Short mmCIF file of C-alpha atoms in Angstrom, two decimals:
data_model
loop_
_atom_site.label_atom_id
_atom_site.label_comp_id
_atom_site.label_asym_id
_atom_site.label_seq_id
_atom_site.Cartn_x
_atom_site.Cartn_y
_atom_site.Cartn_z
CA ASN U 1 82.21 -65.88 114.62
CA ALA U 2 85.48 -65.92 116.60
CA GLY U 3 83.51 -65.55 119.88
CA VAL U 4 85.57 -64.15 122.59
CA THR U 5 89.21 -63.54 121.84
CA GLN U 6 92.05 -62.46 124.13
CA THR U 7 95.33 -61.13 123.54
CA PRO U 8 98.18 -62.02 124.26
CA LYS U 9 98.03 -65.58 125.06
CA PHE U 10 101.39 -65.58 127.37
CA ARG U 11 103.09 -62.99 128.95
CA VAL U 12 105.87 -62.69 131.49
CA LEU U 13 106.49 -59.38 133.17
CA LYS U 14 109.04 -58.24 135.77
CA THR U 15 107.78 -56.66 138.88
CA GLY U 16 106.79 -52.77 138.40
CA GLN U 17 106.02 -53.37 134.61
CA SER U 18 102.87 -52.43 133.14
CA MET U 19 100.59 -54.21 130.55
CA THR U 20 97.32 -54.22 129.04
CA LEU U 21 95.27 -57.32 128.17
CA LEU U 22 92.90 -57.10 125.45
CA CYS U 23 89.47 -58.94 125.16
CA ALA U 24 87.38 -58.51 122.28
CA GLN U 25 83.86 -60.11 121.44
CA ASP U 26 81.90 -60.25 118.07
CA MET U 27 78.61 -61.37 119.48
CA ASN U 28 77.08 -57.71 120.34
CA HIS U 29 77.04 -58.52 124.03
CA GLU U 30 76.31 -56.00 126.47
CA TYR U 31 78.26 -57.27 129.48
CA MET U 32 81.75 -58.08 129.46
CA TYR U 33 83.92 -59.35 132.60
CA TRP U 34 87.56 -60.08 133.61
CA TYR U 35 88.42 -62.85 135.78
CA ARG U 36 91.39 -64.36 137.40
CA GLN U 37 91.73 -68.01 137.97
CA ASP U 38 94.19 -69.17 140.74
CA PRO U 39 94.74 -72.81 141.94
CA GLY U 40 92.33 -73.88 144.75
CA MET U 41 90.42 -70.52 144.42
CA GLY U 42 88.36 -71.09 141.35
CA LEU U 43 87.45 -67.84 139.23
CA ARG U 44 87.14 -64.52 140.95
CA LEU U 45 85.80 -61.36 139.37
CA ILE U 46 88.10 -58.50 138.82
CA HIS U 47 86.09 -55.89 137.00
CA TYR U 48 82.93 -55.97 134.89
CA SER U 49 80.94 -53.76 132.41
CA VAL U 50 77.27 -53.39 131.64
CA GLY U 51 77.90 -51.47 128.38
CA GLU U 52 79.87 -49.23 126.51
CA GLY U 53 81.80 -46.67 128.56
CA THR U 54 80.67 -48.09 131.93
CA THR U 55 82.89 -50.31 134.32
CA ALA U 56 82.45 -51.55 137.85
CA LYS U 57 84.57 -53.34 140.52
CA GLY U 58 84.33 -57.06 141.24
CA GLU U 59 85.34 -59.02 144.02
CA VAL U 60 89.36 -58.51 143.56
CA PRO U 61 89.74 -54.96 141.66
CA ASP U 62 92.90 -53.88 143.59
CA GLY U 63 95.79 -53.47 141.29
CA TYR U 64 93.72 -53.47 138.03
CA ASN U 65 92.20 -50.94 135.79
CA VAL U 66 89.66 -51.69 133.11
CA SER U 67 88.31 -49.67 130.13
CA ARG U 68 85.36 -50.17 127.69
CA LEU U 69 85.60 -47.45 124.97
CA LYS U 70 84.10 -49.63 122.45
CA LYS U 71 81.24 -52.34 123.10
CA GLN U 72 83.41 -55.10 121.54
CA ASN U 73 86.40 -54.49 123.56
CA PHE U 74 87.06 -54.79 127.27
CA LEU U 75 90.79 -53.93 128.25
CA LEU U 76 92.46 -54.91 131.62
CA GLY U 77 95.49 -53.05 132.62
CA LEU U 78 98.07 -53.78 135.13
CA GLU U 79 100.03 -50.36 135.97
CA SER U 80 102.73 -51.98 138.35
CA ALA U 81 102.78 -55.57 138.17
CA ALA U 82 103.32 -57.65 141.11
CA PRO U 83 104.17 -61.40 141.80
CA SER U 84 100.94 -61.70 143.44
CA GLN U 85 99.13 -61.03 140.06
CA THR U 86 100.78 -63.95 138.45
CA SER U 87 97.39 -65.97 137.28
CA VAL U 88 95.54 -67.10 134.35
CA TYR U 89 93.12 -64.05 133.29
CA PHE U 90 89.96 -65.03 131.48
CA CYS U 91 87.69 -62.63 129.57
CA ALA U 92 83.95 -63.43 129.45
CA SER U 93 80.72 -61.87 127.89
CA SER U 94 77.21 -62.27 127.98
CA TYR U 95 74.07 -60.54 126.56
CA GLN U 96 71.51 -58.76 128.87
CA SER U 97 69.34 -60.72 130.81
CA SER U 98 65.61 -60.64 130.69
CA GLY U 99 65.28 -60.50 134.42
CA THR U 100 64.65 -63.30 136.95
CA GLY U 101 65.00 -66.70 134.84
CA GLY U 102 66.73 -64.94 131.98
CA TYR U 103 69.21 -66.71 129.94
CA ASN U 104 72.64 -65.16 130.88
CA GLU U 105 75.28 -67.55 129.83
CA GLN U 106 78.66 -66.33 130.01
CA PHE U 107 80.99 -67.01 127.01
CA PHE U 108 84.64 -67.20 127.96
CA GLY U 109 87.80 -66.23 126.03
CA PRO U 110 90.86 -68.92 126.07
CA GLY U 111 92.65 -67.13 128.81
CA THR U 112 95.82 -65.16 129.11
CA ARG U 113 98.72 -66.82 131.31
CA LEU U 114 100.59 -64.05 133.19
CA THR U 115 103.61 -64.65 134.96
CA VAL U 116 105.17 -61.79 137.01
CA LEU U 117 108.55 -62.37 138.31
CA ALA W 1 77.26 -61.76 150.82
CA GLN W 2 76.98 -64.41 147.94
CA ARG W 3 79.26 -67.47 148.24
CA VAL W 4 79.59 -70.80 146.51
CA THR W 5 81.18 -73.68 148.05
CA GLN W 6 82.65 -76.80 146.48
CA PRO W 7 83.92 -78.89 149.14
CA GLU W 8 85.86 -81.38 146.90
CA LYS W 9 89.08 -80.38 145.19
CA LEU W 10 89.37 -83.96 143.46
CA LEU W 11 86.91 -86.67 142.78
CA SER W 12 88.10 -89.84 141.54
CA VAL W 13 85.59 -92.55 140.21
CA PHE W 14 85.83 -95.42 138.08
CA LYS W 15 84.09 -95.52 134.56
CA GLY W 16 80.40 -96.56 134.86
CA ALA W 17 80.16 -95.57 138.24
CA PRO W 18 77.76 -92.84 139.72
CA VAL W 19 79.20 -89.34 140.37
CA GLU W 20 77.91 -86.44 142.44
CA LEU W 21 79.89 -83.06 142.49
CA LYS W 22 78.61 -81.00 145.68
CA CYS W 23 77.66 -77.38 145.59
CA ASN W 24 76.54 -75.20 148.14
CA TYR W 25 75.62 -71.60 148.14
CA SER W 26 74.75 -68.74 150.37
CA TYR W 27 72.40 -66.17 148.87
CA SER W 28 69.48 -64.53 150.39
CA GLY W 29 67.51 -63.53 147.09
CA SER W 30 66.20 -66.18 144.47
CA PRO W 31 69.52 -67.74 142.98
CA GLU W 32 70.38 -68.61 139.64
CA LEU W 33 72.65 -71.26 139.61
CA PHE W 34 74.65 -72.85 136.78
CA TRP W 35 77.50 -75.45 136.33
CA TYR W 36 80.37 -74.75 134.06
CA VAL W 37 82.99 -77.19 132.73
CA GLN W 38 86.66 -76.88 131.76
CA TYR W 39 87.75 -79.79 129.91
CA SER W 40 91.80 -80.11 129.29
CA ARG W 41 93.03 -77.22 127.20
CA GLN W 42 89.54 -76.04 126.59
CA ARG W 43 87.80 -72.87 127.41
CA LEU W 44 85.22 -72.69 130.14
CA GLN W 45 81.86 -73.54 128.92
CA LEU W 46 78.32 -73.69 130.20
CA LEU W 47 77.28 -77.21 131.17
CA LEU W 48 73.85 -76.46 132.43
CA ARG W 49 71.40 -74.03 134.13
CA HIS W 50 69.16 -74.80 136.93
CA ILE W 51 66.37 -72.68 135.28
CA SER W 52 66.37 -74.82 132.43
CA ARG W 53 65.71 -78.32 134.33
CA GLU W 54 67.72 -79.75 131.48
CA SER W 55 70.24 -82.88 131.06
CA ILE W 56 73.19 -82.10 129.30
CA LYS W 57 75.73 -85.33 128.50
CA GLY W 58 73.79 -87.27 131.03
CA PHE W 59 74.37 -84.62 133.93
CA THR W 60 71.43 -83.19 135.79
CA ALA W 61 71.51 -80.87 138.84
CA ASP W 62 68.43 -80.00 141.04
CA LEU W 63 68.31 -76.93 143.21
CA ASN W 64 67.50 -77.77 146.75
CA LYS W 65 66.40 -74.48 148.35
CA GLY W 66 65.97 -75.88 151.75
CA GLU W 67 69.60 -77.26 151.84
CA THR W 68 71.01 -74.39 149.60
CA SER W 69 72.33 -76.79 147.20
CA PHE W 70 72.84 -77.53 143.70
CA HIS W 71 74.57 -80.77 143.36
CA LEU W 72 75.79 -82.27 139.99
CA LYS W 73 74.97 -85.73 139.35
CA LYS W 74 75.44 -88.38 136.50
CA PRO W 75 74.46 -91.93 136.92
CA PHE W 76 77.37 -93.46 134.89
CA ALA W 77 80.46 -91.63 134.54
CA GLN W 78 82.58 -91.86 131.35
CA GLU W 79 86.17 -91.20 130.69
CA GLU W 80 85.28 -88.09 128.94
CA ASP W 81 83.48 -86.36 131.57
CA SER W 82 87.15 -85.95 133.27
CA ALA W 83 87.43 -82.15 133.70
CA MET W 84 87.33 -79.28 136.00
CA TYR W 85 83.67 -78.41 137.29
CA TYR W 86 82.68 -75.07 138.56
CA CYS W 87 79.47 -74.18 140.13
CA ALA W 88 78.29 -70.62 139.79
CA LEU W 89 75.91 -68.35 141.34
CA SER W 90 74.56 -65.34 139.08
CA VAL W 91 73.06 -62.19 140.92
CA ASP W 92 72.88 -58.58 140.10
CA PHE W 93 73.92 -57.48 136.32
CA ASN W 94 74.90 -60.99 135.41
CA LYS W 95 77.59 -60.98 138.03
CA PHE W 96 78.98 -64.39 138.55
CA TYR W 97 80.33 -66.08 141.79
CA PHE W 98 82.25 -69.08 140.96
CA GLY W 99 83.04 -71.84 143.36
CA SER W 100 86.74 -73.10 143.81
CA GLY W 101 86.00 -75.91 141.43
CA THR W 102 86.07 -79.77 141.68
CA LYS W 103 88.38 -81.79 139.32
CA LEU W 104 86.64 -84.96 138.07
CA ASN W 105 88.94 -87.89 137.36
CA VAL W 106 87.02 -90.66 135.60
CA LYS W 107 89.31 -93.85 135.71
CA PRO W 108 89.25 -96.61 133.00
#
């Protein structure tokens, strides 16, 4: 199993350009997430999905859109990139929690380093 | 609001010394807490969960609801423990809130 994969690994954009980051998982997980990692800020949740066809906003959703058309894929889109979106983006997935105390470990991808000039 | 605080950005210790990485949380419900680790050039991975009361690679963490803390401890640090450590709080639908991270540097 490949686990969680992300493409591309690196990307440089100019301000105003658009792009899509792809996350794929082969573990049949229900839940998928997009985070950004910035120095001194840790990981912040951008958007997440609790199943195919559903998405929801996280802590820092502005400037991003997502889609979950297939269970195994979670796409993160930047319609008009800004320098403030320079960051490392991580995708993660997890299986459905069985409730309080349920095992809900998140499995992370390797990250995408995005630079917006 | 749910928040996780890791007050130390960098923690340097010598090999064989005890280490404690601090984590405090703010959550009104019953928390599910985790420690994740990111070694150099590797992806983020789970280290341990409070619900399991386990010891992984010599690390333990005890949930103290009175002090709202979940500090990570190891009695004798090793050089291979050098990494970035994140404390995380899990709430609704598996949403995770991560602390800002502590970089642990274990010196030889």
